[in-house]
Amino acid sequence: MKFGHKLICTIIGCLSLIGCNGSSSSTDSTAQTGTFIDSAVSNIDYKTASHSGVTDTSGKFTYESGESITFSIGTITFPPVTATNIVTPLTIAQTTDVNDDTVINISRFLQTIDSDGDPSNGITIADELKAANSTNSGTIDFTADPASFATNIVVTNVITDAGATELVTRSNALTHLATSLEEEGADTSSISPSILGTWLAEGYVDEENYSFVVFMFLDNDNYFMAQLDVESGAAITSTNHSSDNDDSWSGFEFAKYSLDSSNELLKTEDSTLYDDNGRSGLTSLVTQEIIDTCSANPTEQCNEYDHVTVNFSSPNKMTFNVDEFEDGGLDSYYVEFKRQVNTSENPLIGSWLYTSADTENGVLLAFVFTDDNHYFHMEYNTDPEVNNSEEPAGLEVGTYTLSSWTTTTVNGKTQHSATLTPTVMIDLNGEYGLSDTGSESALITIIGDTMTLTVADGAPEFIRQ
């Protein structure tokens, strides 16, 4: 595996995670106060043996030590759990694994039905939604596999009542949950994080060497990797975009992946749909089939594949530990990544996939906007009539500036709007992307997990990943 200039990132210590202690807001001296977080979940009904009501605007509820608590929305009830000072989807699922089906389902459900469609500012359950679901005859099994959960008739009815069309993506839900836990000071030391989401390599953002690397790991087991790497001191042009390695260069790739039980990252056999960056990224990553074959019959060829083990120092910090066989020897190094998380200050941060993209069949249009104001645009279509020399597939990288965000309400949902002005650093995909706008600005509007990018020749929509 190559990342152009092998910049070995400095070791970043684990974030200091401080436990959160509840305090009583009741006149009963034995009562305690807890908080329901994903972010703070307000106006959801709760009931214990001795207390009942709705959570306040900070997600707080009252309970007695040792009591079980049940949260509900109309007739929809969540699994009961022992009340503590912080209750999260992980608490309700009684697990530390954010990839657990129940955790995924609860997080996606709560974030989708948020009254203003923007869970970054808190999750509020509208009274109208509770009233609309006060007579449901069906039930929701929060322990179901996520695919079955998403098609449950009660689930689809509730999210429709909430003004949504589908559940937020699994990767987006888990990114939000992980960030909320850290912001609330919850103890995440025992939590098993998720690789899903968008990751920017730390230590690669180096203006002198023009080194930028991002990964996106999506719900459907696809990954995308984009890299810009130009030799130190060289000007960035459409023809000068290779690194100082003669077998890796700028570009992007996408294929399928899996994580085994020991957190080794594996590429799925024969799953590469596009790869124009040489040996950069995960091009030479080992597959399970190769591991099985080489275990039974080790040969010299077995040393031609890269091995990557994934570790997390916190839910939003990830490390690739790489063993790369090159020139007859083993080269071991590590690369650290920071999860890219959208905020109320900049809801654009993260990955966006074109609504008509079909990654399973080789049709891709995606943007990544990072928290250091860079963007990556990737486009590919297996149709030769579309993917031609005038509008070739490939990568575009640049920087962006935003006007101040304006916030309005559209059909009860929060809409964020700003103008984006791009500065193209390198353009390897012709007239695709923001390079086609020149120095002109594009209008960005975001409602929930949908972004509309309005430019002179259209207004394509994208879904947050």
XYZ file of C-alpha atoms in Angstrom:
465
model
C 0.000 0.000 0.000
C 1.377 3.416 -0.914
C 0.429 6.938 0.018
C 2.883 8.800 -2.200
C 5.201 10.668 0.185
C 5.382 8.393 3.203
C 4.752 10.982 5.831
C 4.666 9.200 9.150
C 2.189 10.988 11.314
C 3.011 12.058 14.819
C 1.478 10.000 17.560
C -1.741 11.537 18.773
C -2.747 10.652 22.291
C -6.196 9.449 23.147
C -8.653 12.180 23.882
C -9.251 12.727 27.558
C -12.745 11.472 28.141
C -14.365 12.727 31.285
C -17.311 10.936 32.832
C -20.522 12.866 33.216
C -22.279 12.837 36.569
C -25.985 13.559 36.764
C -27.473 15.735 39.474
C -30.994 15.678 40.853
C -33.536 18.241 39.730
C -36.283 16.725 41.887
C -37.432 17.797 45.334
C -37.144 14.122 46.304
C -33.678 13.843 47.848
C -33.248 10.308 46.497
C -34.090 11.223 42.893
C -31.286 11.406 40.362
C -31.015 13.093 36.973
C -29.903 11.361 33.795
C -29.499 12.469 30.185
C -30.589 10.707 26.998
C -27.929 11.371 24.349
C -27.718 10.954 20.592
C -27.278 14.134 20.740
C -29.541 15.355 23.600
C -32.977 13.794 22.935
C -35.681 16.173 24.128
C -39.463 15.793 24.514
C -39.376 12.025 24.378
C -41.647 10.282 26.915
C -40.057 8.235 29.692
C -41.329 6.122 32.570
C -39.752 4.440 35.595
C -41.427 2.780 38.564
C -41.597 6.102 40.413
C -41.122 8.845 37.789
C -42.577 9.698 34.385
C -42.683 12.635 32.030
C -40.783 13.973 29.025
C -37.103 14.782 28.727
C -36.277 18.483 28.864
C -34.450 20.499 26.213
C -31.149 19.044 27.433
C -32.441 15.462 27.259
C -32.682 15.166 31.057
C -34.988 12.792 32.972
C -35.495 11.832 36.621
C -35.094 8.362 38.131
C -34.281 6.456 41.308
C -31.128 4.384 41.581
C -31.635 0.837 40.301
C -34.843 1.604 38.410
C -35.550 0.489 34.868
C -36.497 3.213 32.400
C -38.476 2.972 29.170
C -38.553 5.684 26.509
C -41.463 5.935 24.112
C -42.973 7.925 21.246
C -46.713 7.403 21.256
C -47.219 3.637 21.314
C -43.671 3.008 20.089
C -41.470 1.861 22.947
C -37.724 1.392 23.066
C -36.221 -1.582 24.923
C -36.161 -0.927 28.698
C -32.804 -0.373 30.347
C -31.472 0.337 33.829
C -31.442 4.114 34.269
C -28.018 5.749 34.633
C -26.653 9.276 34.474
C -26.139 8.906 30.700
C -28.357 6.749 28.504
C -27.406 6.280 24.846
C -28.377 3.843 22.080
C -25.408 1.768 23.300
C -26.874 1.682 26.821
C -30.283 0.590 25.555
C -28.698 -2.100 23.373
C -26.533 -3.183 26.341
C -23.387 -3.244 24.225
C -20.182 -1.304 23.646
C -20.172 -2.030 19.904
C -21.474 0.837 17.782
C -21.850 -1.638 14.902
C -24.505 -3.558 16.853
C -27.815 -3.743 14.953
C -29.855 -2.263 17.806
C -27.461 0.681 18.177
C -27.600 1.348 14.435
C -31.392 1.136 14.313
C -32.039 3.392 17.315
C -29.528 5.996 16.141
C -30.858 6.108 12.581
C -34.452 6.261 13.819
C -33.943 9.088 16.332
C -31.832 11.214 13.999
C -34.311 10.795 11.142
C -37.367 11.889 13.145
C -35.697 14.972 14.657
C -38.266 17.758 14.326
C -36.050 20.182 12.383
C -34.044 17.557 10.496
C -30.747 18.784 11.961
C -29.599 16.503 14.816
C -26.346 18.456 15.191
C -28.290 21.006 17.244
C -30.081 18.341 19.298
C -32.881 15.866 18.635
C -36.428 16.975 19.450
C -39.478 14.722 19.225
C -42.422 16.827 18.076
C -45.739 16.597 19.956
C -47.451 16.183 16.587
C -45.345 13.110 15.863
C -46.243 11.563 19.221
C -49.923 12.262 18.615
C -49.795 10.800 15.108
C -48.340 7.584 16.535
C -50.545 7.234 19.600
C -52.703 4.476 18.087
C -50.200 2.326 16.181
C -51.239 -1.327 16.145
C -47.874 -2.485 14.830
C -44.558 -2.693 16.639
C -40.937 -1.889 15.916
C -38.265 -4.481 16.583
C -35.164 -2.404 17.243
C -33.071 -5.588 17.371
C -33.841 -6.476 13.739
C -31.133 -6.435 11.105
C -30.826 -2.875 9.675
C -32.162 -3.829 6.236
C -35.345 -5.352 7.688
C -35.690 -2.487 10.158
C -35.592 0.078 7.340
C -38.555 -1.583 5.595
C -40.691 -2.131 8.721
C -44.085 -0.588 7.953
C -44.295 1.210 11.303
C -40.800 2.648 10.829
C -41.607 3.932 7.342
C -44.908 5.409 8.571
C -43.229 7.209 11.475
C -40.469 8.744 9.370
C -43.095 9.836 6.844
C -45.048 11.485 9.665
C -41.787 13.219 10.631
C -41.439 14.643 7.110
C -38.571 12.379 6.029
C -38.429 9.994 3.083
C -35.887 7.461 4.360
C -33.656 6.738 7.315
C -30.336 8.575 7.548
C -27.444 6.434 6.372
C -25.778 4.075 8.807
C -22.389 5.770 8.402
C -23.839 9.227 9.017
C -25.809 8.033 12.055
C -22.783 6.400 13.685
C -20.565 9.399 12.947
C -23.096 11.648 14.665
C -23.428 9.294 17.639
C -19.657 9.040 18.151
C -19.248 12.797 17.991
C -22.149 13.409 20.385
C -20.684 11.029 22.961
C -17.344 12.812 22.872
C -18.929 16.269 23.039
C -21.023 15.249 26.050
C -17.957 13.911 27.854
C -19.228 10.329 27.904
C -16.693 7.594 28.640
C -15.929 6.063 25.230
C -12.835 4.122 26.316
C -14.614 0.757 26.121
C -16.597 1.487 22.947
C -15.760 -0.378 19.735
C -15.853 2.388 17.071
C -16.989 2.073 13.481
C -14.846 2.506 10.379
C -17.867 3.866 8.500
C -17.565 7.510 7.518
C -15.078 9.953 6.011
C -11.457 10.095 7.150
C -8.698 12.629 6.391
C -5.090 11.499 6.820
C -3.359 13.639 9.417
C 0.178 14.700 8.639
C -0.536 14.553 4.913
C -2.047 17.998 4.626
C 1.191 19.673 3.686
C 0.968 22.652 1.341
C 4.648 22.377 0.429
C 4.339 18.766 -0.668
C 0.733 18.947 -1.835
C -0.183 15.708 -0.100
C -3.827 14.998 0.685
C -5.463 11.618 1.356
C -9.099 10.869 2.188
C -10.997 7.606 2.659
C -14.739 7.020 2.653
C -16.132 3.761 4.011
C -19.810 3.420 3.091
C -22.812 1.399 4.232
C -22.730 -0.995 1.267
C -19.136 -2.162 2.014
C -17.709 0.087 -0.692
C -14.712 2.261 0.020
C -13.419 5.258 -1.897
C -9.892 6.579 -1.584
C -8.677 9.838 -3.140
C -5.156 11.194 -3.150
C -3.383 14.260 -4.440
C 0.385 13.929 -4.280
C 2.804 16.183 -6.133
C 6.563 16.099 -5.763
C 7.876 18.728 -3.368
C 8.359 22.117 -5.011
C 6.571 21.209 -8.233
C 3.729 23.254 -9.613
C 0.379 21.499 -9.758
C -0.769 21.048 -13.332
C -2.973 18.564 -15.146
C 0.115 16.731 -16.369
C 2.353 16.999 -13.306
C 0.521 15.160 -10.598
C 2.607 12.101 -9.818
C 4.377 11.468 -6.562
C 8.060 10.726 -6.145
C 7.180 7.026 -6.331
C 7.281 5.701 -9.871
C 4.374 3.315 -9.346
C 1.853 5.516 -7.487
C 0.308 8.845 -8.277
C -2.668 11.122 -7.719
C -6.108 9.766 -8.436
C -8.834 7.751 -6.799
C -10.026 4.187 -6.444
C -13.155 2.434 -5.297
C -13.807 -1.190 -4.448
C -15.337 -3.349 -1.726
C -13.781 -4.115 1.648
C -14.343 -5.994 4.895
C -12.877 -6.022 8.390
C -12.078 -9.402 9.905
C -12.351 -10.302 13.602
C -8.806 -9.028 14.270
C -9.557 -5.684 12.555
C -7.462 -6.497 9.504
C -8.725 -4.559 6.512
C -9.355 -6.833 3.520
C -10.217 -6.071 -0.059
C -13.043 -8.114 -1.562
C -11.817 -10.347 -4.381
C -12.391 -8.922 -7.897
C -14.353 -5.959 -6.521
C -12.334 -3.032 -7.897
C -14.594 -0.855 -10.040
C -12.121 1.941 -10.655
C -8.464 2.582 -9.834
C -6.324 5.225 -11.553
C -3.702 5.887 -8.852
C -1.225 3.064 -9.418
C -0.205 1.309 -6.187
C -1.427 4.169 -4.036
C -4.061 3.389 -1.429
C -5.380 -0.142 -1.084
C -4.593 -1.311 -4.608
C -2.369 -4.170 -3.386
C -4.343 -4.960 -0.232
C -4.615 -8.644 0.603
C -7.930 -10.498 0.216
C -9.324 -13.328 2.326
C -8.916 -15.684 -0.616
C -5.206 -14.835 -0.851
C -4.762 -15.347 2.905
C -6.395 -18.789 2.682
C -4.341 -19.789 -0.374
C -1.042 -18.606 1.093
C -1.771 -20.276 4.415
C -2.110 -23.617 2.633
C 0.671 -23.062 0.105
C 3.067 -20.189 0.912
C 4.996 -18.879 -2.090
C 7.109 -15.834 -2.925
C 4.051 -14.315 -4.573
C 2.344 -14.185 -1.179
C 4.747 -11.394 -0.205
C 3.436 -9.107 -2.931
C 0.360 -8.063 -0.955
C -0.074 -5.370 1.673
C -1.575 -5.921 5.127
C -3.395 -3.183 7.046
C -4.658 -3.443 10.613
C -7.099 -0.783 11.829
C -6.948 0.650 15.354
C -8.953 3.411 17.040
C -7.677 5.674 19.806
C -11.139 7.242 20.032
C -14.346 7.040 17.964
C -13.021 9.819 15.704
C -9.324 8.870 15.502
C -8.193 5.914 13.382
C -4.771 4.430 12.601
C -3.728 2.211 9.697
C -0.806 -0.030 10.705
C 0.696 -1.021 7.371
C 2.979 -3.914 6.431
C 4.058 -3.366 2.856
C 6.366 -5.706 0.970
C 8.511 -3.768 -1.452
C 11.783 -4.478 -3.261
C 12.145 -7.804 -1.491
C 11.752 -6.370 2.010
C 9.100 -5.503 4.570
C 8.300 -1.839 5.138
C 6.141 -1.165 8.203
C 4.618 2.216 8.976
C 1.402 3.785 10.185
C -0.953 6.516 9.037
C -3.359 8.352 11.340
C -6.744 9.652 10.269
C -9.239 12.112 11.682
C -12.951 11.528 11.090
C -14.605 14.344 9.152
C -17.714 15.471 11.013
C -20.260 18.057 9.928
C -21.043 20.733 12.498
C -23.643 23.443 12.967
C -20.881 25.899 11.985
C -20.167 24.007 8.740
C -22.811 21.419 7.801
C -21.039 20.814 4.473
C -18.164 18.771 5.968
C -18.145 15.099 4.981
C -18.968 12.935 1.967
C -21.823 13.422 -0.458
C -22.987 10.910 -3.076
C -25.036 11.942 -6.109
C -28.613 10.727 -5.744
C -28.484 8.933 -9.111
C -25.133 7.277 -8.438
C -25.070 3.488 -8.738
C -21.866 2.338 -7.096
C -22.733 -1.333 -7.545
C -22.684 -0.871 -11.321
C -19.811 1.572 -11.682
C -21.599 4.924 -11.767
C -20.079 7.403 -9.358
C -20.293 11.105 -8.617
C -19.128 12.115 -5.163
C -17.760 15.079 -3.247
C -15.777 15.226 -0.029
C -15.496 18.528 1.822
C -12.932 18.503 4.625
C -12.727 20.563 7.794
C -9.557 22.279 6.519
C -11.448 23.704 3.518
C -10.317 21.297 0.811
C -12.621 19.432 -1.523
C -12.266 16.214 -3.505
C -14.487 15.480 -6.474
C -14.595 11.962 -7.965
C -16.501 10.916 -11.019
C -16.678 7.765 -13.084
C -19.156 6.067 -15.405
C -18.623 2.676 -17.017
C -20.672 3.798 -20.022
C -18.012 4.572 -22.695
C -20.322 7.152 -24.287
C -20.297 9.119 -21.032
C -16.736 8.411 -19.927
C -14.960 9.894 -22.927
C -11.855 11.952 -23.617
C -13.725 15.254 -23.377
C -15.250 14.425 -19.997
C -12.937 11.746 -18.602
C -13.274 9.967 -15.317
C -10.960 11.041 -12.558
C -10.221 13.260 -9.607
C -10.470 16.985 -9.003
C -9.004 18.596 -5.878
C -9.135 22.171 -4.665
C -9.873 24.509 -1.807
C -13.158 26.199 -1.033
C -14.413 29.258 0.798
C -17.939 29.744 2.082
C -20.030 32.789 2.692
C -21.756 32.995 6.057
C -24.405 30.316 6.430
C -28.018 31.472 6.501
C -30.655 29.384 8.239
C -34.329 29.271 7.292
C -37.205 26.870 7.895
C -38.713 25.008 4.930
C -41.722 22.771 5.634
C -40.704 22.598 9.274
C -37.118 21.542 8.489
C -33.967 23.599 8.939
C -32.360 24.688 5.674
C -28.731 25.856 5.627
C -27.581 27.934 2.660
C -24.224 29.410 1.646
C -22.289 30.279 -1.484
C -19.194 28.227 -2.195
C -16.264 29.583 -4.186
C -13.801 26.922 -5.395
C -10.121 27.272 -6.211
C -9.057 24.301 -8.308
C -5.650 22.823 -7.459
C -5.685 19.983 -9.953
C -8.279 18.815 -12.475
C -7.980 15.291 -13.875
C -11.604 14.840 -14.996
C -12.128 17.435 -17.695
C -15.323 19.436 -17.562
C -16.736 17.530 -14.628
C -16.822 18.975 -11.129
C -16.391 22.501 -9.813
C -13.702 23.317 -12.374
C -16.537 23.833 -14.851
C -17.741 26.821 -12.798
C -14.375 28.568 -13.167
C -14.041 31.060 -10.345
C -17.805 31.442 -10.095
C -19.586 30.548 -6.898
C -22.049 27.716 -6.445
C -25.068 27.874 -4.147
C -25.151 25.183 -1.469
C -28.432 24.326 0.265
C -28.659 21.572 2.876
C -31.837 20.169 4.421
C -31.205 17.212 6.678
C -28.968 14.817 4.739
C -29.742 16.247 1.296
C -27.532 18.823 -0.397
C -28.381 20.721 -3.564
C -25.432 22.219 -5.448
C -26.753 24.887 -7.794
C -24.489 25.911 -10.663
C -25.096 27.525 -14.035
C -26.055 24.309 -15.821
C -28.079 22.531 -13.155
C -28.806 21.744 -9.523
C -27.834 18.136 -8.754
C -28.793 16.652 -5.383
C -26.488 14.655 -3.123
C -27.058 12.475 -0.065
C -24.777 12.709 2.951
C -22.814 9.489 3.555
